[in-house]
Amino acid sequence: MSGAPVSSTSSRPAGRGVSWGLLRPQTLLVLFLLAVLLAPLVLSDFTVTLLNYVGLSALVALGLVLLTGIGGLTSFGQAAFVGLGAYTTAVLTAGTDLPPALAMLAGSPWLALLVGLLLTSVVAIVLGSVTLRLSGHYLPLGTMAWGISLYFLFGTTEMLGGHSGLSGIPPLELFGFPLTESRHYYYVVWLVVLVAVLTSRNLLDSREGRAIRALKGGRVMAEAMGIDTGRARMIIFVIAALHACTAGWLYAHLQRFVNPTPFGLHIGIEYLFMAVVGGAGHVWGALLGAGVITLLKQWLQDILPRLFGSAGNYEVIVFGLLMVLMLQRARDGLWPLLARLVPVRQEVKVIDPQAAPLPRKDQPPHGEVILQAREVTRRFGGLVANNAMSLEVRAGEILALIGPNGAGKSTMFNQLSGVDTPTSGEILFRGRAIAGLGARRIAALGMSRTFQHVKVLSRMSVLENVALGAHRRGQRGVLSAAWRLERAEEARLLRDAAAQVERVGLGEVMHDEAGSLALGQQRLLEIARALCSDPCLLLLDEPAAGLRLKEKQALAALLTRLRAEGMAVLLVEHDMDFVMGLVDRVVVMEFGQKIAEGLPEDIQSNPAVLEAYLGGVEA
């Protein structure tokens, strides 16, 4: 780690109150590393060999934790990427009669690893560009399709040895020393696994990692915060493929022989089981799941034939029943259960007060029109949700958009923020046409929003949720995050996020999980997240819903300060007392159309507005 100011993690009690008796995470890590280091010295050759296979499986399962457990993208085809790494090194180190282009690369297993990683990256990008466009059950079916295709490609290509496979693969060598024994090979396998775990944890604890973690529960929100969710999906798809490729390379030089059998769809399903059983949302769960399933399979293969004979595959039947039972009883996997049994201090972010502040955009001059909607119409088939809607918002004012339920306010909000596209009409933001531009690109121009139905990532802390809003204000990428080279930038992002958390009055719960907050607090969190993007226009969808009186007063005071600073605010709200005492102008909608616009006091006595809200006015 660099010596630059960092926003790292520190430990605090897992719950409120007494803190003695709790272990530090670093203590457990040291104990685990000691166990890994000493294992070959005290265990039998068979057990060490088994641990080698646990490590190889854990490497693949770790990629699936990132892809499936954290990113929400189910893949059954990872075994095919394992085969890609295995066959690449087999061909380059043991193949004969190679084409001239490949003969130049032949001979060195380490060079074969680089070639395999490059080839896997290209294949993963090509497959991902097609597969990741799918959603729902079509995505896992797509991964099955290319997984099966690659499996049969391995088995039917003459150069790859067909179903007979390739033999004569040389052992790995380190400094001229051949790794021919399992005990020697063990350290290489587990060094690679531990590096993969470390870099994965580093990645997830970063700006890029927050974008990845936003995929599973908040893609619409993430795009509105300026996150390129398509890029984030491709990143974890390629990372998972590279982990599998590396596992295949290690497997080939451990076995010294490859054939297609270990790279079929059934093995891909087994890898997915490992990630799920261990805890698909937890990096260390990959190691636990790989260990449990590998050892369980071995135990069943040893015990069941003695009880029932060797005529049937009873271990497969029992294994399947045990998996169903576990998925019923521990749907989040075994790692959360284990974590609850071990008293470990919870890690929290340390905010560096010396971190340089992030640059801010210049606010437009007070009174300048920054958002215009002209004759905006949105049709859904025969339903007209918005009909020729026009409005404008000026810098340094608060404009309320009100109307009865079903008036089309949220549809209008979605079109202004890029979540939806108008059927016709024009939307200008600071003089630029933005209709159809997309939420991410609009967010980059200086517009940010909250949502009618709160969109927070419940398992992330309040601080991390808010830091999502600052995503576009950082620049460092995946490699920097994986190797902790972006700590100075991360410190700046977290410092600004912490300032916004304090700004909305959530400082006391900054390090709590967002899912533990009351609804009103979650709405304040959304406002803090929107402010963290440094907008000049803030769109708030029912911000006062769920807030108590004092919280509403604090929110009104905050919005008043933002107005004084020159920020424009457009809000949808049903609390008329809150609206009329706060806003500068009001636009009223009914049945998708604007029926009134003006000052709050004029709107309150407008007959058309009274008709819309009360169903009629007295003569």
mmCIF file of C-alpha atoms in Angstrom, residues 363-373 390-401 416 428-431 446-447 535-539 559-571 582-587 594 597-600:
data_model
loop_
_atom_site.group_PDB
_atom_site.id
_atom_site.type_symbol
_atom_site.label_atom_id
_atom_site.label_comp_id
_atom_site.label_asym_id
_atom_site.label_seq_id
_atom_site.Cartn_x
_atom_site.Cartn_y
_atom_site.Cartn_z
ATOM 1 C CA GLN A 363 -23.188 26.630 -10.811
ATOM 2 C CA PRO A 364 -25.134 28.492 -13.539
ATOM 3 C CA PRO A 365 -26.084 32.148 -12.886
ATOM 4 C CA HIS A 366 -29.092 32.685 -10.647
ATOM 5 C CA GLY A 367 -32.296 32.777 -12.670
ATOM 6 C CA GLU A 368 -30.862 31.077 -15.766
ATOM 7 C CA VAL A 369 -33.208 28.534 -17.344
ATOM 8 C CA ILE A 370 -31.366 25.227 -17.093
ATOM 9 C CA LEU A 371 -34.138 22.722 -17.857
ATOM 10 C CA GLN A 372 -36.874 23.072 -20.446
ATOM 11 C CA ALA A 373 -39.501 20.551 -21.487
ATOM 12 C CA SER A 390 -44.114 21.860 -20.936
ATOM 13 C CA LEU A 391 -42.218 23.293 -17.978
ATOM 14 C CA GLU A 392 -38.966 25.031 -17.170
ATOM 15 C CA VAL A 393 -36.693 25.166 -14.140
ATOM 16 C CA ARG A 394 -34.347 28.040 -13.330
ATOM 17 C CA ALA A 395 -31.133 28.084 -11.335
ATOM 18 C CA GLY A 396 -31.722 29.063 -7.722
ATOM 19 C CA GLU A 397 -35.403 28.089 -7.583
ATOM 20 C CA ILE A 398 -37.490 25.200 -6.308
ATOM 21 C CA LEU A 399 -40.248 24.083 -8.652
ATOM 22 C CA ALA A 400 -42.907 21.629 -7.474
ATOM 23 C CA LEU A 401 -44.656 19.219 -9.841
ATOM 24 C CA LEU A 416 -36.448 14.395 -17.764
ATOM 25 C CA LEU A 428 -33.230 20.789 -23.117
ATOM 26 C CA PHE A 429 -30.733 20.787 -20.259
ATOM 27 C CA ARG A 430 -28.523 23.863 -20.196
ATOM 28 C CA GLY A 431 -29.353 24.388 -23.862
ATOM 29 C CA GLY A 446 -25.032 17.821 -13.907
ATOM 30 C CA MET A 447 -28.495 16.385 -13.227
ATOM 31 C CA PRO A 535 -25.329 18.470 -9.626
ATOM 32 C CA CYS A 536 -26.705 21.839 -10.695
ATOM 33 C CA LEU A 537 -30.227 20.384 -10.944
ATOM 34 C CA LEU A 538 -31.718 18.087 -8.329
ATOM 35 C CA LEU A 539 -34.827 16.019 -9.121
ATOM 36 C CA LEU A 559 -33.341 22.616 0.216
ATOM 37 C CA THR A 560 -33.516 26.294 1.130
ATOM 38 C CA ARG A 561 -29.723 26.369 1.530
ATOM 39 C CA LEU A 562 -29.253 24.616 -1.802
ATOM 40 C CA ARG A 563 -31.503 27.177 -3.468
ATOM 41 C CA ALA A 564 -29.439 29.990 -1.936
ATOM 42 C CA GLU A 565 -26.289 28.361 -3.370
ATOM 43 C CA GLY A 566 -27.806 28.561 -6.850
ATOM 44 C CA MET A 567 -28.971 24.973 -7.265
ATOM 45 C CA ALA A 568 -32.201 24.268 -9.110
ATOM 46 C CA VAL A 569 -34.613 21.776 -7.538
ATOM 47 C CA LEU A 570 -37.588 20.066 -9.172
ATOM 48 C CA LEU A 571 -39.652 17.997 -6.775
ATOM 49 C CA LEU A 582 -41.086 25.872 0.486
ATOM 50 C CA VAL A 583 -41.286 26.175 -3.293
ATOM 51 C CA ASP A 584 -41.093 29.205 -5.577
ATOM 52 C CA ARG A 585 -43.453 27.949 -8.304
ATOM 53 C CA VAL A 586 -45.853 25.059 -8.805
ATOM 54 C CA VAL A 587 -46.855 23.082 -11.907
ATOM 55 C CA LYS A 594 -50.559 20.596 -17.259
ATOM 56 C CA GLU A 597 -48.784 26.863 -13.205
ATOM 57 C CA GLY A 598 -47.927 29.714 -10.878
ATOM 58 C CA LEU A 599 -47.040 30.875 -7.379
ATOM 59 C CA PRO A 600 -48.064 28.660 -4.442
#
